[in-house]
Tab-separated table of C-alpha atoms and ligand atoms in Angstrom:
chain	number	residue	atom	x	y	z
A	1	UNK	CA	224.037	-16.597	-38.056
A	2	UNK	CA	225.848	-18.528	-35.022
A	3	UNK	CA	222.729	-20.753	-33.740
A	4	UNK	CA	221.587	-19.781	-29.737
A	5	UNK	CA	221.823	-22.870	-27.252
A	6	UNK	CA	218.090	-24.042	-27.483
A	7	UNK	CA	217.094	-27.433	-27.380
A	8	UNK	CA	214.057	-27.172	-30.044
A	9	UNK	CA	214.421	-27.524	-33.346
A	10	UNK	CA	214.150	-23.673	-34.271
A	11	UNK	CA	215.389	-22.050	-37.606
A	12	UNK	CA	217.040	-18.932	-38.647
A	13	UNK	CA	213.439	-17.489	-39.252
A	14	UNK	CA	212.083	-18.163	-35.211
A	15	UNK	CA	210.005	-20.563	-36.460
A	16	UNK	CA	209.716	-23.522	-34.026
A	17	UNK	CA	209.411	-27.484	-35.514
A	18	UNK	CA	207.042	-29.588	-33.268
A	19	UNK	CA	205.001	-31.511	-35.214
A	20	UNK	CA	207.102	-34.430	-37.075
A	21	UNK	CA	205.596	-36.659	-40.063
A	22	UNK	CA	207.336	-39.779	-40.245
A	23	UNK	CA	207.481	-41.963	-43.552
A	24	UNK	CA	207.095	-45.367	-42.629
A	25	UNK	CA	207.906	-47.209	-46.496
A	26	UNK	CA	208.204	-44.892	-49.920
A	27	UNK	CA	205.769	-47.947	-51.391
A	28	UNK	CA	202.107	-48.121	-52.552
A	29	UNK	CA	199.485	-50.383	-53.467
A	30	UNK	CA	197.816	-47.322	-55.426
A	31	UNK	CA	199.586	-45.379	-58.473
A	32	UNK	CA	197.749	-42.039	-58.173
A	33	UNK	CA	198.691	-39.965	-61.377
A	34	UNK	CA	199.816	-36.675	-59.370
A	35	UNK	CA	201.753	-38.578	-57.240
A	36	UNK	CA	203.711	-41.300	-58.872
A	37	UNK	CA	203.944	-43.213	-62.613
A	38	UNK	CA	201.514	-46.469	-63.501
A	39	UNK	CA	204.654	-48.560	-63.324
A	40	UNK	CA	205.627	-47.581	-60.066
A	41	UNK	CA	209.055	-46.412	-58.721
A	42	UNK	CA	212.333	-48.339	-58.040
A	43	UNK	CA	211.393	-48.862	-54.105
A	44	UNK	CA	214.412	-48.456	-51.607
A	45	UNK	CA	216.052	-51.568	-51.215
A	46	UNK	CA	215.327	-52.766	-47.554
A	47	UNK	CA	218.448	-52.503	-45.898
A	48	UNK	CA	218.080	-48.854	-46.292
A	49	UNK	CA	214.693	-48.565	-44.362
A	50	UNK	CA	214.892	-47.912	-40.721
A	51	UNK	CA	214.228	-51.158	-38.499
A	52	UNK	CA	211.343	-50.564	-35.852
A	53	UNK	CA	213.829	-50.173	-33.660
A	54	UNK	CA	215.253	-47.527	-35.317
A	55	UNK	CA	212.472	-45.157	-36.093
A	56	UNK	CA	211.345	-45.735	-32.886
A	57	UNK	CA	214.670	-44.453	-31.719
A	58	UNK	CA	214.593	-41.409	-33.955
A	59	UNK	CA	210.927	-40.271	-32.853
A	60	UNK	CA	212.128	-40.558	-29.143
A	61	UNK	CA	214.868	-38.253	-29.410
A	62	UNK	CA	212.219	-36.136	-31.152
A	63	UNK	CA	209.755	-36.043	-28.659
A	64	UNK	CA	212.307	-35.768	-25.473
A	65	UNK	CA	215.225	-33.860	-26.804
A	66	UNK	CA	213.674	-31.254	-29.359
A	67	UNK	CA	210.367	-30.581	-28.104
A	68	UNK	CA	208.129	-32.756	-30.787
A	69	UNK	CA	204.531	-32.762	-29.453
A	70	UNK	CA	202.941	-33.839	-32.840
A	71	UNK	CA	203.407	-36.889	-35.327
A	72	UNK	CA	202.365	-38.223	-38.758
A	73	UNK	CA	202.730	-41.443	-39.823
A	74	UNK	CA	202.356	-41.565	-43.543
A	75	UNK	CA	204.341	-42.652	-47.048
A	76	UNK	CA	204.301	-44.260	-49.074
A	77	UNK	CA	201.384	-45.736	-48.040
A	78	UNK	CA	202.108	-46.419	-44.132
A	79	UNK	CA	199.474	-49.110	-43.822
A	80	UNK	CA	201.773	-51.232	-45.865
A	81	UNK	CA	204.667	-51.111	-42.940
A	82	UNK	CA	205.015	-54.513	-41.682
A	83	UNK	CA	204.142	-54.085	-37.579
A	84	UNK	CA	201.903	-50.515	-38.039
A	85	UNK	CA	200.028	-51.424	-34.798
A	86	UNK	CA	203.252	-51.931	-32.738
A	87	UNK	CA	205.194	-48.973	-34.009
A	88	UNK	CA	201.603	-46.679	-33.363
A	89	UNK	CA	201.968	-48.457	-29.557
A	90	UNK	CA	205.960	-47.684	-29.106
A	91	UNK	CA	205.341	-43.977	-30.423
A	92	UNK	CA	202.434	-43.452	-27.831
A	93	UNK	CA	203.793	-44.746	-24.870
A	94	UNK	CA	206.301	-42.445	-25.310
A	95	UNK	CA	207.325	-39.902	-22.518
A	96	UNK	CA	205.666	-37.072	-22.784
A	97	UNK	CA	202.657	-38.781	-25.149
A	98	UNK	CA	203.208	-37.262	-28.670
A	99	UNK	CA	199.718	-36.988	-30.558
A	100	UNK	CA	199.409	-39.299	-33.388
A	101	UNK	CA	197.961	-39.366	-36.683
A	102	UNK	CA	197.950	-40.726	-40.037
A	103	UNK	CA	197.728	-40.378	-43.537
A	104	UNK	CA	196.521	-43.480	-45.977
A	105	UNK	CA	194.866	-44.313	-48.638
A	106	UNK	CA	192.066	-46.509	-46.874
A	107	UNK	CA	192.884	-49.556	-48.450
A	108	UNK	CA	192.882	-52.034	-45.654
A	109	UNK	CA	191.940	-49.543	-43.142
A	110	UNK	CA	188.298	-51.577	-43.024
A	111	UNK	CA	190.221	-54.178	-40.619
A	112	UNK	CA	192.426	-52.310	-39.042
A	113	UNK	CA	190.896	-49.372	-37.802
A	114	UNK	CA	189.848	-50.870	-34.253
A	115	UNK	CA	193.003	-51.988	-33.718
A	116	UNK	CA	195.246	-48.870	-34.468
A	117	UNK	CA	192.563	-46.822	-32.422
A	118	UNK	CA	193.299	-49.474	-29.594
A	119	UNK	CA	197.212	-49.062	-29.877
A	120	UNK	CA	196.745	-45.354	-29.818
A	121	UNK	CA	196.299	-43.627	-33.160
A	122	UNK	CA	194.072	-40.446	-32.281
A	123	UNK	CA	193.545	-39.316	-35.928
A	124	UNK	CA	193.551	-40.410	-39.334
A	125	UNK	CA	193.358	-38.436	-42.816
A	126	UNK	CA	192.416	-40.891	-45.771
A	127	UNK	CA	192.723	-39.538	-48.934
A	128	UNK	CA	189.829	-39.659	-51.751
A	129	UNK	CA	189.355	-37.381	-54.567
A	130	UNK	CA	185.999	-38.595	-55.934
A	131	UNK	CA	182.929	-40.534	-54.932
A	132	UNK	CA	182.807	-42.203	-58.518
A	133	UNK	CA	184.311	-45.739	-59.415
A	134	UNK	CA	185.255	-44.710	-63.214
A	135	UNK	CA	187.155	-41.561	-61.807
A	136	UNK	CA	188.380	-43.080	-58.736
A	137	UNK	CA	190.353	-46.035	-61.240
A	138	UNK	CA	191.180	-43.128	-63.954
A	139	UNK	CA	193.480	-41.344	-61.008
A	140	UNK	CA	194.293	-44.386	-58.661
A	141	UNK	CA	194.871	-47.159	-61.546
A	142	UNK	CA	193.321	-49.425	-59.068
A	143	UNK	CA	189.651	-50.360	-58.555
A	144	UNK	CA	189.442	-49.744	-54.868
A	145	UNK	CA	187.343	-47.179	-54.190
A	146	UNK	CA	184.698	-49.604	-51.921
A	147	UNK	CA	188.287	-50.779	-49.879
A	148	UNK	CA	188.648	-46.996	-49.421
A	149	UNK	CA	185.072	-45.970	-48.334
A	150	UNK	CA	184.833	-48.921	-45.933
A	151	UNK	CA	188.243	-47.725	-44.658
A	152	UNK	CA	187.055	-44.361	-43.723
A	153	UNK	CA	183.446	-45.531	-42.059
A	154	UNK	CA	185.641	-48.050	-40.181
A	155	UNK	CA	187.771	-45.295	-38.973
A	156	UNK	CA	185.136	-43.262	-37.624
A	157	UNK	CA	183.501	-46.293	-35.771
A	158	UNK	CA	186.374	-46.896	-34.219
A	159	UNK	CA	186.045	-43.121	-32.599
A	160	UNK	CA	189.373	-41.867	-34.287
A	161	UNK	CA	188.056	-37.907	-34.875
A	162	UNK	CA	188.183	-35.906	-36.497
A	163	UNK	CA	188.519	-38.142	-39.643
A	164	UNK	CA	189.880	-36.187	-42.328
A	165	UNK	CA	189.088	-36.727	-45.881
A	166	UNK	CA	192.145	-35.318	-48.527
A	167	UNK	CA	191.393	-34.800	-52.009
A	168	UNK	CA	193.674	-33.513	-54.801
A	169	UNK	CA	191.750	-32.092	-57.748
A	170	UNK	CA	193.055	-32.374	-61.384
A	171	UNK	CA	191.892	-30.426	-64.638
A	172	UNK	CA	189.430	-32.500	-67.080
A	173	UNK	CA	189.735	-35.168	-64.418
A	174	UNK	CA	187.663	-34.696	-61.113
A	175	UNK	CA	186.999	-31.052	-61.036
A	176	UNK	CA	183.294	-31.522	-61.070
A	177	UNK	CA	184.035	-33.332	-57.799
A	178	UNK	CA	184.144	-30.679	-55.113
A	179	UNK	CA	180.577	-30.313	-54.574
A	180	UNK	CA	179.871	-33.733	-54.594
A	181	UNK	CA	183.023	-34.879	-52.460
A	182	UNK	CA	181.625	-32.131	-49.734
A	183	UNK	CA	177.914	-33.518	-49.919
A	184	UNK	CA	179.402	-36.559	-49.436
A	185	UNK	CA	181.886	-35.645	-46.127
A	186	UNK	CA	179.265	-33.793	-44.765
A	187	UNK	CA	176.765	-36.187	-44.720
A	188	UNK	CA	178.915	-39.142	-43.135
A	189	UNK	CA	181.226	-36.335	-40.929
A	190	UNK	CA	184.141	-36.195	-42.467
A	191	UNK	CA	186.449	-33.258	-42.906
A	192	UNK	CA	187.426	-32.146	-46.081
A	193	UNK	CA	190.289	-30.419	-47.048
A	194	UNK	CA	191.306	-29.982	-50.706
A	195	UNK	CA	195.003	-29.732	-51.813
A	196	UNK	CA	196.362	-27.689	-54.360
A	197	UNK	CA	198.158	-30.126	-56.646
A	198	UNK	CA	201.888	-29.671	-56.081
A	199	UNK	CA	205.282	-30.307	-57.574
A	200	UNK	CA	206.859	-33.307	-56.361
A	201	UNK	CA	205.455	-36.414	-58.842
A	202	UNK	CA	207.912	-38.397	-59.781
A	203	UNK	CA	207.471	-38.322	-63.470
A	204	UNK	CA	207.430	-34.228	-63.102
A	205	UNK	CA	204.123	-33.739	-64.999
A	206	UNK	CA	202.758	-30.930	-62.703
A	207	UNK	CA	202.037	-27.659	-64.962
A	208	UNK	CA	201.129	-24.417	-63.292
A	209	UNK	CA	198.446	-23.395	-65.950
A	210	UNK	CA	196.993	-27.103	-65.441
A	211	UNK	CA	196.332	-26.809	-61.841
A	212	UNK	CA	193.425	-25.922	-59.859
A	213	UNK	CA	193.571	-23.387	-58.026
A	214	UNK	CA	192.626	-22.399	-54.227
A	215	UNK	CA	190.267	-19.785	-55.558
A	216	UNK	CA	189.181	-22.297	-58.509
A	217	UNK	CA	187.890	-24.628	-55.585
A	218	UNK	CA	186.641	-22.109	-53.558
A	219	UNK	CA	184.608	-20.417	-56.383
A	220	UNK	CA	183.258	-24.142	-57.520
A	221	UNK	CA	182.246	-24.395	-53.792
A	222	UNK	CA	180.333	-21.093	-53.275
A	223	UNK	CA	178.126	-21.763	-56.257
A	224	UNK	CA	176.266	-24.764	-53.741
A	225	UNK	CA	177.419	-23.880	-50.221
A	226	UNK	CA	177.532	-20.933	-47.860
A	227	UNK	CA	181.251	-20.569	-46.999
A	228	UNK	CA	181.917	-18.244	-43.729
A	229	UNK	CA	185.775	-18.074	-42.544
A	230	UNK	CA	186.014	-20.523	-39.788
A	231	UNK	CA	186.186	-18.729	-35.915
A	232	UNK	CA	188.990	-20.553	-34.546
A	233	UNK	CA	192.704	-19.117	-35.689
A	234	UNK	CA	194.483	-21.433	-38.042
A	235	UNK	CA	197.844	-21.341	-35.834
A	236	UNK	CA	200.733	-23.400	-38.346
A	237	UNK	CA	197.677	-25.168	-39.472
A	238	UNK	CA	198.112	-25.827	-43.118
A	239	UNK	CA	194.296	-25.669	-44.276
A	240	UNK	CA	192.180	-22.027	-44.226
A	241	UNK	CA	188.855	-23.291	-42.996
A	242	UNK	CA	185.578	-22.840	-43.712
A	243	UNK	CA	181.939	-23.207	-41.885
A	244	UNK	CA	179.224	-24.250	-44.803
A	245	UNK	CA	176.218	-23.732	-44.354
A	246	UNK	CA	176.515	-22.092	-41.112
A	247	UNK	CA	178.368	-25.219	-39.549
A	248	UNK	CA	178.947	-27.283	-37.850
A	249	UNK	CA	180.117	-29.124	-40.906
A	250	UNK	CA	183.464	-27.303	-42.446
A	251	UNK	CA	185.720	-27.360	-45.175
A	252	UNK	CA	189.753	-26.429	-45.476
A	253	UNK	CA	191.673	-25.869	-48.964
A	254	UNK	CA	195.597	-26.452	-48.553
A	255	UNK	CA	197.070	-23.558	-51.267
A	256	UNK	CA	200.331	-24.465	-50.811
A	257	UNK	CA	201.317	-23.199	-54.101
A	258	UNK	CA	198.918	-19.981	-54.297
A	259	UNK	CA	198.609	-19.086	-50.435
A	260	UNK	CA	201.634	-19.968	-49.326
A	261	UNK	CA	201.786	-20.721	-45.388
A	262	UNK	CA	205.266	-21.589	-45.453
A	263	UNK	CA	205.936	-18.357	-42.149
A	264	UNK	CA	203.800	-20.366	-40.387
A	265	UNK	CA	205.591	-23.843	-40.792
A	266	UNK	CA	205.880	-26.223	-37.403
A	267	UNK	CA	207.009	-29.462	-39.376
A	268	UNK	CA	209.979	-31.182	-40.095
A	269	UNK	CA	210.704	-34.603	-41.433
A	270	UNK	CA	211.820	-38.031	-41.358
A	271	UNK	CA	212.083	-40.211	-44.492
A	272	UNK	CA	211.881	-43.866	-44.137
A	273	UNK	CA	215.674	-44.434	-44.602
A	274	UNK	CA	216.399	-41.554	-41.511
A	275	UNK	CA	216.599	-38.522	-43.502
A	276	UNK	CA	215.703	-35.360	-41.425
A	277	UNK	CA	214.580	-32.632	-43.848
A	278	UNK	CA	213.390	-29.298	-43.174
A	279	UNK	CA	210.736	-28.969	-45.634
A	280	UNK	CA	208.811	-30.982	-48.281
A	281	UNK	CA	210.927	-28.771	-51.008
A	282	UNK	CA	214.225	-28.541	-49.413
A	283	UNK	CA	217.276	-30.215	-51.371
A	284	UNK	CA	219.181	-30.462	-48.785
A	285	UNK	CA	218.441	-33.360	-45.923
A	286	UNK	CA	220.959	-34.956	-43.351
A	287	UNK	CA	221.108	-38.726	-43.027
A	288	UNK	CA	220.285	-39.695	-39.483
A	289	UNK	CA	220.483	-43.486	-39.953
A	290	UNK	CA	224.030	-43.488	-40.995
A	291	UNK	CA	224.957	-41.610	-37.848
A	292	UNK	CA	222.703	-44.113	-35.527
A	293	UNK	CA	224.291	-46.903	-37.210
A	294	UNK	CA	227.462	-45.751	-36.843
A	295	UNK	CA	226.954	-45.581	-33.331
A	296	UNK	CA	225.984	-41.755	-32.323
A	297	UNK	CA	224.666	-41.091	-28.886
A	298	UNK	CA	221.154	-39.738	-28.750
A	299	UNK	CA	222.561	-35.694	-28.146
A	300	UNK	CA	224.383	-36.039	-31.499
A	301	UNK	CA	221.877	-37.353	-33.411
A	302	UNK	CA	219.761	-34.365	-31.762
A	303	UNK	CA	222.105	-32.419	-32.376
A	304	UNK	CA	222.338	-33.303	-36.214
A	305	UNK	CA	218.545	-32.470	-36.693
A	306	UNK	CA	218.761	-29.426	-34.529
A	307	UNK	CA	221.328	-28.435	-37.102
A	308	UNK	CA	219.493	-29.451	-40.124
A	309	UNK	CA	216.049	-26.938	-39.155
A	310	UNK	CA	218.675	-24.201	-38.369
A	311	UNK	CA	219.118	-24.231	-42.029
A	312	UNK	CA	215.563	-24.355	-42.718
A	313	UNK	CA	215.147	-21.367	-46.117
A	314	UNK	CA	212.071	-19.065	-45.886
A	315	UNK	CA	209.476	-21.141	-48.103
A	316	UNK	CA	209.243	-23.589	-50.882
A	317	UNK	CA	210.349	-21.259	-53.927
A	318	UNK	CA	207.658	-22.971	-55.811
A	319	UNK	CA	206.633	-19.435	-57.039
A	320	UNK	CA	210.385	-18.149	-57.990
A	321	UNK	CA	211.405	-18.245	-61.471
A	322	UNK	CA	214.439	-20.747	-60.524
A	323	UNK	CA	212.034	-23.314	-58.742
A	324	UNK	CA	213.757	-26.553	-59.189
A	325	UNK	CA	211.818	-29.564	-57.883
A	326	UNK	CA	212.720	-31.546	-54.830
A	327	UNK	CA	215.061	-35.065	-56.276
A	328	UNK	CA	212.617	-37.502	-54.026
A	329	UNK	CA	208.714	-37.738	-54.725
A	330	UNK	CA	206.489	-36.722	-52.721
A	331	UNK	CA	206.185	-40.648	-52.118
A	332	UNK	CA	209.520	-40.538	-51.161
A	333	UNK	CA	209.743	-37.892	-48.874
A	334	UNK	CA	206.418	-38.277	-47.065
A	335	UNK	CA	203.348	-36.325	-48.108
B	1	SAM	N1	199.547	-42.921	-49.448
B	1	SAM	C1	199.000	-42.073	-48.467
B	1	SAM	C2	197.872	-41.230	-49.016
B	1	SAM	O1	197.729	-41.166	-50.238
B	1	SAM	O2	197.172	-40.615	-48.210
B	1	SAM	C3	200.020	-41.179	-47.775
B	1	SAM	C4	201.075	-40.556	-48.641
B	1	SAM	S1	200.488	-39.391	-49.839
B	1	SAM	C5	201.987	-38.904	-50.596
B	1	SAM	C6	200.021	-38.046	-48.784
B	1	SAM	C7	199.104	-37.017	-49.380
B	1	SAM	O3	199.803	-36.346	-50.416
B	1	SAM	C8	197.840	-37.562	-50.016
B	1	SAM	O4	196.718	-36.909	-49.478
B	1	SAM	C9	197.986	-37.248	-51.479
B	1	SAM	O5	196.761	-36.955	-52.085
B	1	SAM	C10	198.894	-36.055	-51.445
B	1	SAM	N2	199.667	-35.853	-52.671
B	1	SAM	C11	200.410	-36.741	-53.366
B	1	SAM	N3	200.986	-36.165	-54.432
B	1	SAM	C12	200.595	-34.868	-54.408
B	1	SAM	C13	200.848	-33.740	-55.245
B	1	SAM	N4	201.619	-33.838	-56.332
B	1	SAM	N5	200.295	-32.562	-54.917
B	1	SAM	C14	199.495	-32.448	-53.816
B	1	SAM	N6	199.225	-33.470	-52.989
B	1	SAM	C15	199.758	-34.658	-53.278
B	2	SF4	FE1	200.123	-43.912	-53.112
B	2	SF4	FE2	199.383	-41.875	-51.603
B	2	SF4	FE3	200.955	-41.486	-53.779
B	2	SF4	FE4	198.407	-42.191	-54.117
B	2	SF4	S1	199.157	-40.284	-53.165
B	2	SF4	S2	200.206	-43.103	-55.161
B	2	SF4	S3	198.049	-43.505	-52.385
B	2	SF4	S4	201.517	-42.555	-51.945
């Protein structure tokens, strides 16, 4: 299908891409077990990642030329990109202001929180999949989970909101978690959103029958709280929502695997060495910082990520019996 002159990034499907997540480094201080093996991965070497410069480039064509109105920062885990605060201040003084958020683990967040509020971060979604120390170093390898609490209270003093708690819940691992983990959110007003465990580790150990499900969590929920569906309509949100207890506290669950929301999908994105890709899944990606440094003007680059959502498939395939996994990690790619 010949693509119609139209300067947003819109696919075969009339779905339209505004909201960007940007991976600032594929590297982490943490070693999560869904995510990414205890010895790490081989990192990209850093000639490869975009300069400042660069990805500040790259999110301005976004935002004027193809309509971006929403950005991510995350990784990798972003806070460890050298000059955070001064990338958060280039991306928000763009023309017209893009909203900007973040995903991290917390650690480090404690000290830092003021001052990426100050250079513009509006939100922040820290990720934590249990209030216990033994659990927290069984998943993260790291004993850290007192860096990551102070993270998120810092966070929330320095009037980022909502703050968003993510938690990923694993079999024989933390699934007694949920109730606590919400007892926990709702008490210092966080948001939490559960995510079905996906995919796109590096060391390929996700397993269908393993994983908890939407309705798993849901069910473990219902037996403490009263869920009602939230009022407001999701839109290309990602999480269903939830009022407990008659609000205003809520809950989300992110089913990516067994409630697909892949129709509703606004996001496209940009790895940390300037790959555009339509989708977390896709296998397909177009290298952006080979064409910058090979001189492009801004409209081809544009053009070149225009091209790449045109191609965007249907959904993730996750489901299909010929699901083949993505080649980067989620780490990679940018969760
Ligand atoms: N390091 C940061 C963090 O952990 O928040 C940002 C990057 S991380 C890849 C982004 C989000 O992806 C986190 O909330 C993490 O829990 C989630 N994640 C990582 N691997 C996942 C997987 N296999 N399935 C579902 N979520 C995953
Ligand atoms: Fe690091 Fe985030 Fe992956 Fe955990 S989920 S290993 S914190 S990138």
């Amino acid at each position: 299908m010949p693509r119609p002159e139209n300067p947003a990034l819109i696919d075969t499907f009339g779905r339209v891409a505004t909201d960007l997540r940007v991976s600032l480094t594929d590297r982490c201080n943490l070693r999560c077990t869904y995510c990414m093996p205890a010895e790490g991965l081989d990192w990209m070497p850093g000639e490869q990642v975009l300069s400042d410069d660069e990805l500040v480039r790259l999110v301005r064509i976004a935002v004027e030329r193809l309509g971006v109105t929403d950005i991510r920062l995350t990784g990798g885990e972003p806070l460890l990109r050298a000059g955070l605060e001064e990338i958060v201040a280039r991306i928000t003084a763009l023309s017209p202001r893009p909203k900007l958020s973040m995903t991290t683990n917390g650690i480090g967040l404690a000290r830092r929180a003021a001052g990426l509020a100050e250079a513009g971060l509006n939100r922040i979604n820290v990720s934590l999949d249990t209030i216990d120390p033994e659990t927290f170093v069984k998943i993260t390898r790291r004993d850290r989970l007192s860096h990551v609490l102070a993270g998120l209270a810092a966070a929330r003093d320095a009037g980022m909101a909502p703050v968003k708690v993510n938690a990923v819940l694993m079999r024989g691992v933390n699934e007694a978690e949920a109730v606590p983990l919400l007892k926990f959110c709702l008490a210092e007003g966080y948001h939490l959103r559960f995510i079905e465990q996906m995919p796109l580790d590096a060391q390929h150990g996700w397993n269908r029958g393993e994983m908890i499900t939407a309705a798993e969590i849901l069910a473990k929920l219902e037996a403490s709280f009263e869920l009602t569906p939230f009022p407001a309509a999701r839109g290309g949100a990602p999480a269903e929502r939830w009022l407990v207890d008659g609000g205003p506290g809520d809950v989300g669950v992110i089913a990516s695997v067994t409630r697909p929301f892949c129709a509703a999908c606004e996001r496209t994105r940009l790895t940390a060495d300037g790959a555009v890709r339509s989708c977390l899944f896709s296998n397909d990606e177009t290298d952006l910082r080979s064409l910058a440094r090979a001189g492009a003007r801004d409209e081809e680059i544009a053009d070149a990520w225009r091209a790449t959502m045109w191609g965007k498939l249907a959904g993730h395939e996750i489901n299909d019996a010929g699901f083949a996994q993505p080649i980067r990690p989620m780490s990679a790619i940018g969760g």
